Short mmCIF file of C-alpha atoms and ligand atoms in Angstrom, two decimals:
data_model
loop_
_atom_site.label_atom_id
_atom_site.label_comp_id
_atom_site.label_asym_id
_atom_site.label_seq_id
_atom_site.Cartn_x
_atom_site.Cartn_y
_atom_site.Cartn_z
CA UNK Y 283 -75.07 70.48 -29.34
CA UNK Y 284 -73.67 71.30 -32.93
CA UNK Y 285 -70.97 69.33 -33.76
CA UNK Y 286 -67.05 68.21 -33.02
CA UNK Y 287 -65.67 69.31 -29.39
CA UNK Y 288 -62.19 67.15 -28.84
CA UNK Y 289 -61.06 68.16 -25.40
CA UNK Y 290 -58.77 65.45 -24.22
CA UNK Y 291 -56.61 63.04 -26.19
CA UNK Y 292 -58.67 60.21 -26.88
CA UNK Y 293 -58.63 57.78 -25.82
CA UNK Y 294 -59.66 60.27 -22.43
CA UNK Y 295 -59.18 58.48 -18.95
CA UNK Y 296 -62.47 57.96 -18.04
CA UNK Y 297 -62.88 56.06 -21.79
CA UNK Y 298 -59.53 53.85 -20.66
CA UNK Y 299 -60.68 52.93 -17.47
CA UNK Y 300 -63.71 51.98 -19.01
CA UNK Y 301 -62.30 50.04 -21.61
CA UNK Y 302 -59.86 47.94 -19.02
CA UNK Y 303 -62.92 46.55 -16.97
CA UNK Y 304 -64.61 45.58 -20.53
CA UNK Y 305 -61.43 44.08 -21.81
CA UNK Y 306 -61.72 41.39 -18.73
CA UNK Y 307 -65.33 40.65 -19.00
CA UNK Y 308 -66.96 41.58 -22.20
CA UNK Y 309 -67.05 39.13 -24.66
CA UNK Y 310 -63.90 39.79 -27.13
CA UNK Y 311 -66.15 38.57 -29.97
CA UNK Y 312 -67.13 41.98 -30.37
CA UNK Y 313 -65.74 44.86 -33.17
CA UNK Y 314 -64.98 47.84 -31.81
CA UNK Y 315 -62.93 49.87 -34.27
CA UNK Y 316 -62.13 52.81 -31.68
CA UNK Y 317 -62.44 53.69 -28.21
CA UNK Y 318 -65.53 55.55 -28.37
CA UNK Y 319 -67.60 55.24 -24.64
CA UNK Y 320 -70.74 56.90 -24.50
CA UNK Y 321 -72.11 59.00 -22.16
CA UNK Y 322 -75.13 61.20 -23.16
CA UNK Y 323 -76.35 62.79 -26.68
CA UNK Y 324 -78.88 64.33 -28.62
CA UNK Y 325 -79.56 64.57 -32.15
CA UNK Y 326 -76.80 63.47 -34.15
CA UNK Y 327 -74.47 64.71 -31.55
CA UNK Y 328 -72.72 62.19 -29.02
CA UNK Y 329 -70.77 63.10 -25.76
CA UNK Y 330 -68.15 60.90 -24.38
CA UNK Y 331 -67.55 59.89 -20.56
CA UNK Y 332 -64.59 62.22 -20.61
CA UNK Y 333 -66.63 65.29 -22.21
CA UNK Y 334 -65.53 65.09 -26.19
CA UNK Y 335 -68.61 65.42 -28.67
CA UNK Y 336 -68.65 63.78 -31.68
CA UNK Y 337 -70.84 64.00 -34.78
CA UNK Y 338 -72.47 60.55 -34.91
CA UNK Y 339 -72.32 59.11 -38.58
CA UNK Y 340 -72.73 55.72 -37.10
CA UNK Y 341 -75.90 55.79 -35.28
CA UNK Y 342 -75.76 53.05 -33.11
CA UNK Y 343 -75.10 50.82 -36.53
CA UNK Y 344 -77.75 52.81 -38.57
CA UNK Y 345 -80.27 52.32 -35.59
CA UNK Y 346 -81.07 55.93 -33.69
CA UNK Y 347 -83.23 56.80 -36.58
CA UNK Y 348 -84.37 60.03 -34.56
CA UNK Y 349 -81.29 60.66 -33.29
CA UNK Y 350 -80.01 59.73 -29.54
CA UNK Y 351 -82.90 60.10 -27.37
CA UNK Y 352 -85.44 62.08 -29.02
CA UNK Y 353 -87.84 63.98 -26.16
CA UNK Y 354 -91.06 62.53 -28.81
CA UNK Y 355 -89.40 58.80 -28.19
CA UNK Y 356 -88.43 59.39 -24.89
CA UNK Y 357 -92.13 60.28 -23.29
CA UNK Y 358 -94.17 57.24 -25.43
CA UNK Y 359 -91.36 55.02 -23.56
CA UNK Y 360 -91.46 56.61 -20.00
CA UNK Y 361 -95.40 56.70 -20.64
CA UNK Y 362 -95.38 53.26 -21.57
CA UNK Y 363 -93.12 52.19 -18.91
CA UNK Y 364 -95.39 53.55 -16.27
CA UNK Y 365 -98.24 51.65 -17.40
CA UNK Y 366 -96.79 48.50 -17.75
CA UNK Y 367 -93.36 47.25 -19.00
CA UNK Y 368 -94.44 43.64 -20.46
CA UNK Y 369 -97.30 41.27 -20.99
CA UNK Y 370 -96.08 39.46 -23.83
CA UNK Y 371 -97.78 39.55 -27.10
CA UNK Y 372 -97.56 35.63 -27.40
CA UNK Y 373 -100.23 35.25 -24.77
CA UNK Y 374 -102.17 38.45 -24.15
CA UNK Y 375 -103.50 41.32 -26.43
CA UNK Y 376 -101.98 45.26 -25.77
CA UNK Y 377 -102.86 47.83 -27.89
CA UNK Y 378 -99.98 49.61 -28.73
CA UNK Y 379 -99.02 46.40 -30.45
CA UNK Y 380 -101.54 46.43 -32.35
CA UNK Y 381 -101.40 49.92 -33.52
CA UNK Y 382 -97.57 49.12 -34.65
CA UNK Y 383 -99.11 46.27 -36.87
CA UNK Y 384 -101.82 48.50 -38.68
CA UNK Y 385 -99.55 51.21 -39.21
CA UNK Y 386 -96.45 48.83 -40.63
CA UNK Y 387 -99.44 46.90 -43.01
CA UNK Y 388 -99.97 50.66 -44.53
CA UNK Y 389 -96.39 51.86 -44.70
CA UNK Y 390 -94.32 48.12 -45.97
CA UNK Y 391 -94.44 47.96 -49.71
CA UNK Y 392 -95.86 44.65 -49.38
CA UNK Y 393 -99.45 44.39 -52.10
CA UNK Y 394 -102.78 43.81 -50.29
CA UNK Y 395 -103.42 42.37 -46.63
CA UNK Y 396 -100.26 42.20 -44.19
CA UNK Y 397 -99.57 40.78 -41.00
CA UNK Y 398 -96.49 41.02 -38.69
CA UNK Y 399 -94.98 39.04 -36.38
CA UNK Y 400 -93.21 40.58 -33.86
CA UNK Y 401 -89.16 39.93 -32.45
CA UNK Y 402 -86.24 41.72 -30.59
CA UNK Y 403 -84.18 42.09 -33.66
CA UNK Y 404 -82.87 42.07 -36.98
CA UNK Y 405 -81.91 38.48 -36.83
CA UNK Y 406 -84.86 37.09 -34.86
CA UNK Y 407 -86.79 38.93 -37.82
CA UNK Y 408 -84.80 36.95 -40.50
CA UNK Y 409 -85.35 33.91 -38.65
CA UNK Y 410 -89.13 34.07 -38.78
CA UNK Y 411 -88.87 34.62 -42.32
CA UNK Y 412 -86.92 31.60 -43.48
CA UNK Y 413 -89.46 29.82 -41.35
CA UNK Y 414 -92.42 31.54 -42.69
CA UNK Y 415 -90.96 30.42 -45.92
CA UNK Y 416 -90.28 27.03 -45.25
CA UNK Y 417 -93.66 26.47 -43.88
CA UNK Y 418 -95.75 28.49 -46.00
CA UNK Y 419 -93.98 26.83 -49.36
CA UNK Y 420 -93.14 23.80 -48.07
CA UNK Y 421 -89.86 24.28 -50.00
CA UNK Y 422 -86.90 24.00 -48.23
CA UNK Y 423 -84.42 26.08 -50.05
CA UNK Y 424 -83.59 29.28 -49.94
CA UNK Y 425 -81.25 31.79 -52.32
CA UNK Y 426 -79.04 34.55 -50.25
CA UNK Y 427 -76.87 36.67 -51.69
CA UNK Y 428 -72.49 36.85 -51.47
CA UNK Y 429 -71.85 39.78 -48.95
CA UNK Y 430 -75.15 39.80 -47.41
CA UNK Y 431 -75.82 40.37 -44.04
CA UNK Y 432 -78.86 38.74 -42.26
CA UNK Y 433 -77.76 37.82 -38.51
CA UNK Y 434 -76.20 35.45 -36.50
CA UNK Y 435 -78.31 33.38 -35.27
CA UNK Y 436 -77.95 29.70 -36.57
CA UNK Y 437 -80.75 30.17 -39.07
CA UNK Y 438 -79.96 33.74 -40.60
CA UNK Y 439 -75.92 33.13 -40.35
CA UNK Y 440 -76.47 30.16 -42.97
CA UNK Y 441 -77.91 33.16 -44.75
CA UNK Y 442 -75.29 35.66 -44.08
CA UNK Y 443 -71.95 35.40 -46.32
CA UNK Y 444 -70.79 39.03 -45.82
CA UNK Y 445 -67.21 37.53 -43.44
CA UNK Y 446 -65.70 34.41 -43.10
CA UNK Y 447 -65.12 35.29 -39.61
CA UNK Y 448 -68.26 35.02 -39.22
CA UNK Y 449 -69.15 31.87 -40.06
CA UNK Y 450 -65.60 30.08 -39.37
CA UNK Y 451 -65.95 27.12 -36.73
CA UNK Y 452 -69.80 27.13 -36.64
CA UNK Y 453 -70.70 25.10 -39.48
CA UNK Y 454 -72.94 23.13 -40.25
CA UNK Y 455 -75.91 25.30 -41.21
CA UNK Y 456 -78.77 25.07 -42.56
CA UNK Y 457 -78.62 23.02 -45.97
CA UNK Y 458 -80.46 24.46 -48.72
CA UNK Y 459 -79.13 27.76 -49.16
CA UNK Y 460 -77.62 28.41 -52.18
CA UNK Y 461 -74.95 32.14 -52.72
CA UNK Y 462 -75.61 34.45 -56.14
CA UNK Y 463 -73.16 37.36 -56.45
CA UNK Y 464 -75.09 40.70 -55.44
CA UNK Y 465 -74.22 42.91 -58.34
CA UNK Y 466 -71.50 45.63 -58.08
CA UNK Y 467 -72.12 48.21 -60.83
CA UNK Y 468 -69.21 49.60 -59.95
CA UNK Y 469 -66.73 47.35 -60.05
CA UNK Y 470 -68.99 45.38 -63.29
CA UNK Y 471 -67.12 46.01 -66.81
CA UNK Y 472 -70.74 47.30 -68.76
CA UNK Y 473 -73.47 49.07 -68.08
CA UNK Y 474 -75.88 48.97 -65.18
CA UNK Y 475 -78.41 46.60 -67.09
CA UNK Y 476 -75.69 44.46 -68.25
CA UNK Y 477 -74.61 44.18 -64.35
CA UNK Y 478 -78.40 43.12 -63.30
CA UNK Y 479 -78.63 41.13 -66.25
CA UNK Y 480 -75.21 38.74 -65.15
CA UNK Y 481 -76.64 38.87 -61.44
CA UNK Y 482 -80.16 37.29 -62.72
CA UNK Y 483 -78.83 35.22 -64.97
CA UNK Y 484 -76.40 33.39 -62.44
CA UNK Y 485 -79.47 32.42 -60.73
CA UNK Y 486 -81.07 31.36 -63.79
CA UNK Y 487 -78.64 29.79 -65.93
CA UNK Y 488 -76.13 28.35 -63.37
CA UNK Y 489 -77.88 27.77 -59.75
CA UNK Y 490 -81.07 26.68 -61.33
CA UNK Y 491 -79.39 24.63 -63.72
CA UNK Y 492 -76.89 22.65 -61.84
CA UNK Y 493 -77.55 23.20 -58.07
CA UNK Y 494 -81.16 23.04 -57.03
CA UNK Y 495 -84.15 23.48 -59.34
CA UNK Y 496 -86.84 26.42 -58.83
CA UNK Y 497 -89.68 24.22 -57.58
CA UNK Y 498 -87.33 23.66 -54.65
CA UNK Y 499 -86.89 27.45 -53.42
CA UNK Y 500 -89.05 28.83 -51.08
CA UNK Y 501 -87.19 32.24 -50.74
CA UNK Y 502 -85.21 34.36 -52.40
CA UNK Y 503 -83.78 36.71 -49.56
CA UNK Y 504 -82.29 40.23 -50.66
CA UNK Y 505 -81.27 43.21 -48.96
CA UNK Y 506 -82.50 46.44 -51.49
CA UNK Y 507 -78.99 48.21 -50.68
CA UNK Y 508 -76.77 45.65 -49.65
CA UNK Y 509 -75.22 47.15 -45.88
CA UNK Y 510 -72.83 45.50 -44.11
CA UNK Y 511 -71.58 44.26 -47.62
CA UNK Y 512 -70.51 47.69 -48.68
CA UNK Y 513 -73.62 50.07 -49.20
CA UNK Y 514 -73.53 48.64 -52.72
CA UNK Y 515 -76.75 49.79 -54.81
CA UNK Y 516 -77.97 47.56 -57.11
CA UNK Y 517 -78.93 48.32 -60.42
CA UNK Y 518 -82.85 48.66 -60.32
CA UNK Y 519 -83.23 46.29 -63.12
CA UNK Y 520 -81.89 43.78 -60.73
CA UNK Y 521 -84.45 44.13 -57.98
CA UNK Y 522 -87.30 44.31 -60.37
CA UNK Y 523 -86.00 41.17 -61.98
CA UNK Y 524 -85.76 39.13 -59.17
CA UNK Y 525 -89.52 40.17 -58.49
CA UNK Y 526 -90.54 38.93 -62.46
CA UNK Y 527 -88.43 35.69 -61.24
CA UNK Y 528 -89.37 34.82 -58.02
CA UNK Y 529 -93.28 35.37 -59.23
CA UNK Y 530 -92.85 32.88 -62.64
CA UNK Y 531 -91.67 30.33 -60.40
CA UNK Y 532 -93.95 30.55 -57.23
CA UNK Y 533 -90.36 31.49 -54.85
CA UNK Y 534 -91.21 34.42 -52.28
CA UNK Y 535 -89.89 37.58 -52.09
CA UNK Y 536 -87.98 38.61 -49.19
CA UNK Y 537 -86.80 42.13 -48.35
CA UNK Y 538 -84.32 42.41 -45.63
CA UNK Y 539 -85.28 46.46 -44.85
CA UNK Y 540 -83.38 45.81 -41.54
CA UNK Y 541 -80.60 48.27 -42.44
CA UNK Y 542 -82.43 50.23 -45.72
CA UNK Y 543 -85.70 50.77 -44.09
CA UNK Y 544 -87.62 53.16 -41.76
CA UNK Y 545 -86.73 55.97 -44.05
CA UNK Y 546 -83.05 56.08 -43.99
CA UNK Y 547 -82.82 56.30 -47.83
CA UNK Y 548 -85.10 59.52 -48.01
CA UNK Y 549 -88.38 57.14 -48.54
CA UNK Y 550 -90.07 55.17 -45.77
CA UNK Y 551 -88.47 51.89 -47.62
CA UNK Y 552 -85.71 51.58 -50.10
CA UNK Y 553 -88.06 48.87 -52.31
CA UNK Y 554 -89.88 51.99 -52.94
CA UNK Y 555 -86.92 53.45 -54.45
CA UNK Y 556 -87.26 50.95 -57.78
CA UNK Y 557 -91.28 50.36 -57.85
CA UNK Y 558 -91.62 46.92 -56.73
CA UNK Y 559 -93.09 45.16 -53.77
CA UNK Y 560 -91.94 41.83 -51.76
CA UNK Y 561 -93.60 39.65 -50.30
CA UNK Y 562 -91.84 39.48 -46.67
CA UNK Y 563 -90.04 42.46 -45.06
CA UNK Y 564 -87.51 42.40 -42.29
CA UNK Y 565 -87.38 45.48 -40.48
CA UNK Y 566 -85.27 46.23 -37.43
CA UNK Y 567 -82.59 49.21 -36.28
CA UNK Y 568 -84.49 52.16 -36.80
CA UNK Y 569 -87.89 50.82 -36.26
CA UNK Y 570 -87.86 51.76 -32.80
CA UNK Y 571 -85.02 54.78 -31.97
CA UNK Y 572 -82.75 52.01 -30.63
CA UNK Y 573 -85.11 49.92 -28.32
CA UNK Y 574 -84.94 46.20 -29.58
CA UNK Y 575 -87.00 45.82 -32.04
CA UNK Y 576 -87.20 43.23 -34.59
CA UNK Y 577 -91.03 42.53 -37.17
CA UNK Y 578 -91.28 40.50 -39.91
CA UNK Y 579 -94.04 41.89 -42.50
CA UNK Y 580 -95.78 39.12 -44.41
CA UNK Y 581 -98.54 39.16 -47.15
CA UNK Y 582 -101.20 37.61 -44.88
CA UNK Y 583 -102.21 34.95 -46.80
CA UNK Y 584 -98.43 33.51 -46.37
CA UNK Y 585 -98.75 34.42 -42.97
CA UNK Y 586 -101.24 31.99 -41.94
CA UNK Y 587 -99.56 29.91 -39.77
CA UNK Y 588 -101.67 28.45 -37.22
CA UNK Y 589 -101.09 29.05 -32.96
CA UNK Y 590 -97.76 27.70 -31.64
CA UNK Y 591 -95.95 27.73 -34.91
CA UNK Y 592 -93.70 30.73 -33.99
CA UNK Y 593 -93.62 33.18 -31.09
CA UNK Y 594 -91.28 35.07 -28.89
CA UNK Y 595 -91.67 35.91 -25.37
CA UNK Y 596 -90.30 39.27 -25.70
CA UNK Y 597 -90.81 39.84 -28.82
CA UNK Y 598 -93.29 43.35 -29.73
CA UNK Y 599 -92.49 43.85 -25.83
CA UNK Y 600 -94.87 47.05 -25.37
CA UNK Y 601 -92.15 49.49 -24.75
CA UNK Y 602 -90.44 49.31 -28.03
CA UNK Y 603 -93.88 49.21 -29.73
CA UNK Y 604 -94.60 52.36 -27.96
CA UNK Y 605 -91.07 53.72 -29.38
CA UNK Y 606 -91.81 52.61 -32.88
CA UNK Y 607 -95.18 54.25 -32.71
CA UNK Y 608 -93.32 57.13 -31.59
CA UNK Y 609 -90.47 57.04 -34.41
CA UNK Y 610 -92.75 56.43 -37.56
CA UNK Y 611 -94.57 59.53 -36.48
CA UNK Y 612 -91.83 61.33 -36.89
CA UNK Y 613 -90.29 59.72 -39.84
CA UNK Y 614 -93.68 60.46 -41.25
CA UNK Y 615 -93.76 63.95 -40.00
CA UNK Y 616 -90.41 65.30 -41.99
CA UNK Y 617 -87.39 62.59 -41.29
CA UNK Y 618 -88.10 60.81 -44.37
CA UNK Y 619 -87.79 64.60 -46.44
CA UNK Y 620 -84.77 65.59 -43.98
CA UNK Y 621 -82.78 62.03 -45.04
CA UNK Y 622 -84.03 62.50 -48.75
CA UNK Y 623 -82.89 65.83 -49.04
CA UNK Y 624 -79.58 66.28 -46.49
CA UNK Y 625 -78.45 63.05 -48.25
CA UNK Y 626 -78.49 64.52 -51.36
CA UNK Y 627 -76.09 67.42 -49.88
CA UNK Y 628 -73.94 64.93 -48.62
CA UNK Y 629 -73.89 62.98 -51.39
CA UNK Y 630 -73.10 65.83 -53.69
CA UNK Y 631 -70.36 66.85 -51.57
CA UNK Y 632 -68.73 63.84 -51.14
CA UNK Y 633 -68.91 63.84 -55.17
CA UNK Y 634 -66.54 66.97 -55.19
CA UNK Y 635 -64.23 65.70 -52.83
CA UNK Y 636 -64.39 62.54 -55.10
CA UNK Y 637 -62.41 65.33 -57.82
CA UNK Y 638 -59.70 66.03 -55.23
CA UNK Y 639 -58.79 62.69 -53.42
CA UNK Y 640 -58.13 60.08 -55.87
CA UNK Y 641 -58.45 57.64 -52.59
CA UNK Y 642 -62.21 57.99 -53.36
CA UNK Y 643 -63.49 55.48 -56.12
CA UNK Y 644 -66.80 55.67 -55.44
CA UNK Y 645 -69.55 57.07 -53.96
CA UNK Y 646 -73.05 55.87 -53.80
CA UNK Y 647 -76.10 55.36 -52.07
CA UNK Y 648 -79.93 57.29 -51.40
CA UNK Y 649 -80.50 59.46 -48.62
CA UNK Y 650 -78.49 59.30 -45.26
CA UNK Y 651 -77.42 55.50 -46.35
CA UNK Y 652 -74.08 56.42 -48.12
CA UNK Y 653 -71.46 54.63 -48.91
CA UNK Y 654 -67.48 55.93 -50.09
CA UNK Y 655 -65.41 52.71 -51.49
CA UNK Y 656 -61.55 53.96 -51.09
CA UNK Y 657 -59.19 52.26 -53.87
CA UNK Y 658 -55.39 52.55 -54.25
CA UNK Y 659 -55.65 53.67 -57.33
CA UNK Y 660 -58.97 54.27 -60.16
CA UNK Y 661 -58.17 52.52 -62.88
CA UNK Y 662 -57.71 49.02 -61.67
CA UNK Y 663 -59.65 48.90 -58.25
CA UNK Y 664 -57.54 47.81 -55.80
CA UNK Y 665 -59.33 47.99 -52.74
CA UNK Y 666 -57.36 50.42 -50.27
CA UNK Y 667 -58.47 48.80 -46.99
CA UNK Y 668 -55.68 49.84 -44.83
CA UNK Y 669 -56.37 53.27 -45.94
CA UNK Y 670 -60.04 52.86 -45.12
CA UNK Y 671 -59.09 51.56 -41.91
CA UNK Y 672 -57.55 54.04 -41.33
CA UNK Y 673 -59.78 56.93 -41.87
CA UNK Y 674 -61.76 55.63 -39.58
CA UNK Y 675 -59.54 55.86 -36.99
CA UNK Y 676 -58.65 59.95 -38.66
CA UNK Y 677 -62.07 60.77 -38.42
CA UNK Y 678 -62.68 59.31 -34.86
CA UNK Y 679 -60.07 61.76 -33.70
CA UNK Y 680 -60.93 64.48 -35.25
CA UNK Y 681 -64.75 63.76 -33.84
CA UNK Y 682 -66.58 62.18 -36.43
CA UNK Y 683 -67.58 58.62 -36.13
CA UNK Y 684 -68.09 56.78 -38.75
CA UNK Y 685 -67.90 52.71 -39.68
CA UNK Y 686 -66.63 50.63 -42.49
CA UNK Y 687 -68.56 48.51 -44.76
CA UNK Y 688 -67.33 45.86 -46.57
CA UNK Y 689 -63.80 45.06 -47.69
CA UNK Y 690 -62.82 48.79 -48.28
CA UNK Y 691 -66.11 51.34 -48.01
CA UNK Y 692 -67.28 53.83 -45.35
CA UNK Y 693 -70.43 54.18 -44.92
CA UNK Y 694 -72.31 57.39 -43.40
CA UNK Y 695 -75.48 56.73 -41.75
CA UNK Y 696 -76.29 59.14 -39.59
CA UNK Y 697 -79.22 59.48 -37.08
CA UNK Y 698 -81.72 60.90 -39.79
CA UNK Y 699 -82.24 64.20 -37.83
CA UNK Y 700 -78.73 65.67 -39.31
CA UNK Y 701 -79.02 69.49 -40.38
CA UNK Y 702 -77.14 70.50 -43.90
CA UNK Y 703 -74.59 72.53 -41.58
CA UNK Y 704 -73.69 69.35 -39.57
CA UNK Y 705 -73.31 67.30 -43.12
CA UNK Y 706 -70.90 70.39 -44.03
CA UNK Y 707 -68.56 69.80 -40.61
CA UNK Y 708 -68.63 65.44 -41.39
CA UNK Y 709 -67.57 66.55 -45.17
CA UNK Y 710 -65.03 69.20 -43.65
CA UNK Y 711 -63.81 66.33 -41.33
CA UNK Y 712 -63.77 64.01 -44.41
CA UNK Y 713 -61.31 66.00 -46.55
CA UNK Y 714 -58.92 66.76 -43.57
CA UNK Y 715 -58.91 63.35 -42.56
CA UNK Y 716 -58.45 62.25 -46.26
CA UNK Y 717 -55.48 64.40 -46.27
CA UNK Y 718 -53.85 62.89 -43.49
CA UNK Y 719 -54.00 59.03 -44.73
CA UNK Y 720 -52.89 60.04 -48.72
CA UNK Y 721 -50.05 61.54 -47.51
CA UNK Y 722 -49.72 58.78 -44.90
CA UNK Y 723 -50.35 56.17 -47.72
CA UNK Y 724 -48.59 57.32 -50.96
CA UNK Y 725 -50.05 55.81 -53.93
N1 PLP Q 854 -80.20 42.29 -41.70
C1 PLP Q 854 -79.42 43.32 -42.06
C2 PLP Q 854 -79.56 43.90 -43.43
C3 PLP Q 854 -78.53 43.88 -41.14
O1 PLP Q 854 -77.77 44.92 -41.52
C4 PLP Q 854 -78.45 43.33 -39.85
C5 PLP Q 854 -77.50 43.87 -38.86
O2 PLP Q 854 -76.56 44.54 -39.18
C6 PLP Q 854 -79.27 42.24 -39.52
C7 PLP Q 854 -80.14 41.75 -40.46
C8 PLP Q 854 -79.23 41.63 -38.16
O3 PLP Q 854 -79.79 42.50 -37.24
P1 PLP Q 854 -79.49 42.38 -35.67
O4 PLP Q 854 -78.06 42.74 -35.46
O5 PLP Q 854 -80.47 43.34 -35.04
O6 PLP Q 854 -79.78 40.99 -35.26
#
């Protein structure tokens, strides 16, 4: 499977029919942006119940790291499977575990000694965190960041400010967290430096000041790229400063790698990316091809809780260790390069098409974690969401899928396995679709 095969107008009517029986008992609290039902796929290619194939720039949200069933993935699980499906890691020993916890203490760019604790997802992974934090610092508070994205679980969602929807009617949270603007070099009046320097210095000279002093944070929290806010990049001055701060006043370091890890940004982790290390990681998606997956990395003295004080029955269920033991071999074995290297290609052509659409007002990101922020018009920003919206919707019928990231941004992340000649169709589908909502939308 190569790329794009539309056959029947889509929605097809196996897709509808689909779509009817969800509609009446599916939760409605989910997002789906377009009537895409899945039916089989391999590599970066997706087929639909009614036979259309899509190029998958979506991945599951930024999960199917190896692409949709890889054969590697597919025998550790159905080899695991037959041997035995669970035990539970909070009561019993299995190797495979194990193995998953030595390999992630030599890969996470955490200094020294690491231990992991092991959960079903990104937000179970964030919760273990703030509690790590809490307990290990005895501080209570905890600094998140305006458009992050960290779960939905009570815990993480008081940490999660990327959607008002997403928060509306479930208040209170947890007291004690306190919002800094994530920077946004490009829509910051100066240079990159300046921007990190205003980010830091909210924290310092404003929160510190008049909300809650240092010696009462436990955490500062911080996704590397920030995802679901946008795919924004932040200046690396930014991330190494929070690192200088959080050290000078005994606050850890937490990485949320949940969406940035596992090698989507062309290295294993995107702290690696600006030099510095944390001292918690979240990881989730792509840790484990799409099996839930969720492992919070911890410098091991912090992570010296003592038996009882967090656990999971599920959680590092053998299965999805055997997956992720599976998927960093072959992240390690030439994803990383593929996502370092077909990103670049991607990136660069999305950079020329940047010259002909003046929708596009930015493009940025590392590897195969890209982001394109659409704007009515280049001088003064205005963020063209209803155009974003819909080229999303363009691209989905002419068999690309992609999502949108914050307010007005697309983001690409496919399964890492792309080929250059599959980036070439999703920027070919790109510019037509492009086409279709400028004209659609005049400036
Ligand atoms: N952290 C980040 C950076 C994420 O992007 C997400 C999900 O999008 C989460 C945490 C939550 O992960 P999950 O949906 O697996 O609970």
């Amino acid at each position: 499977m190569f790329g794009p095969d539309i056959r029947t107008p889509l929605p097809g009517p196996k897709a509808r029919a689909v779509i009817e029986r969800d509609a009446r008992v599916v939760s409605p609290s989910y997002t789906r942006d377009y009537p895409f039902v899945i039916a089989r796929g391999e590599g970066a290619v997706v087929e639909d119940v009614d036979g259309n194939r899509f190029l998958d720039c979506a991945a599951g949200i930024a999960v199917n790291s190896t692409g949709v069933s890889h054969p590697d993935v597919v025998a550790a699980i159905a080899d695991q499977a037959s041997k035995f499906l669970h035990m539970s890691g909070t009561d019993f020993y299995y190797e495979p575990q194990v193995r998953l916890a030595e390999t992630l203490a030599a890969i996470v760019p955490i200094a020294g000694e690491v231990r992991t604790f092991f959960a079903n997802s990104g937000t179970e992974a964030t919760e273990a965190a703030i509690k790590l934090a809490r307990y290990s610092t005895r501080r209570q508070g905890v600094v998140a960041f305006l458009g992050a994205f960290h779960g939905r679980s009570l815990g993480a969602l008081s940490l999660t400010a990327s959607k008002a929807v997403q928060r509306r009617g479930f208040g209170p949270l947890l007291p004690g967290v306190y919002h800094a603007p994530y920077p946004d070099a490009y829509r910051f009046a100066g240079s990159a430096d300046a921007c990190a320097e205003a980010a830091l210095a909210f924290i310092t000279d404003q929160m510190f000041v008049h909300l809650a002093a240092p010696d009462e944070i436990g955490a500062v929290v911080v996704e590397p790229i920030q995802g679901e806010g946008g795919y924004l990049v932040p200046p690396s001055a930014f991330l190494q400063g929070l690192r200088e701060l959080t050290r000078q006043h005994g606050i850890l370091l937490v990485a949320d790698e949940v969406q940035s890890g596992m090698g989507r940004t062309g290295r294993m982790f995107a702290l690696e990316h600006v030099g510095i290390t944390a001292d918690v990681v979240m990881i989730a998606k792509g840790i484990a091809s799409g099996l839930p997956l969720g492992v919070t990395c911890a410098r091991a003295d912090i992570m010296s809780w003592p038996p009882g004080a967090h656990a999971s029955t599920f959680g590092g269920n053998p299965v999805s260790c055997a997956a992720a033991n599976a998927t960093i071999a072959l992240l390690q074995g030439g994803l990383v390069e593929n996502a370092a290297a077909v990103g670049d290609h991607l990136m660069g052509g999305l950079r020329a098409l940047q010259e002909k659409h003046a929708l596009i007002g930015d493009v940025r990101g590392r590897g195969l974690m890209i982001g394109v922020e659409l704007v009515r018009d280049r001088q003064t920003k205005v963020r063209a969401t209803e155009e974003r919206n819909a080229l999303v919707q363009a691209m989905f019928q002419r068999g690309v899928l992609v999502l949108g990231a914050g307010r007005n941004a697309i983001r690409l992340a496919p399964p890492l396995v792309l080929t250059v000649a599959q980036a070439d169709e999703v920027l070919r589908v790109f510019d037509e679709s492009l086409c279709e909502v400028s004209a659609a939308h005049p400036a």
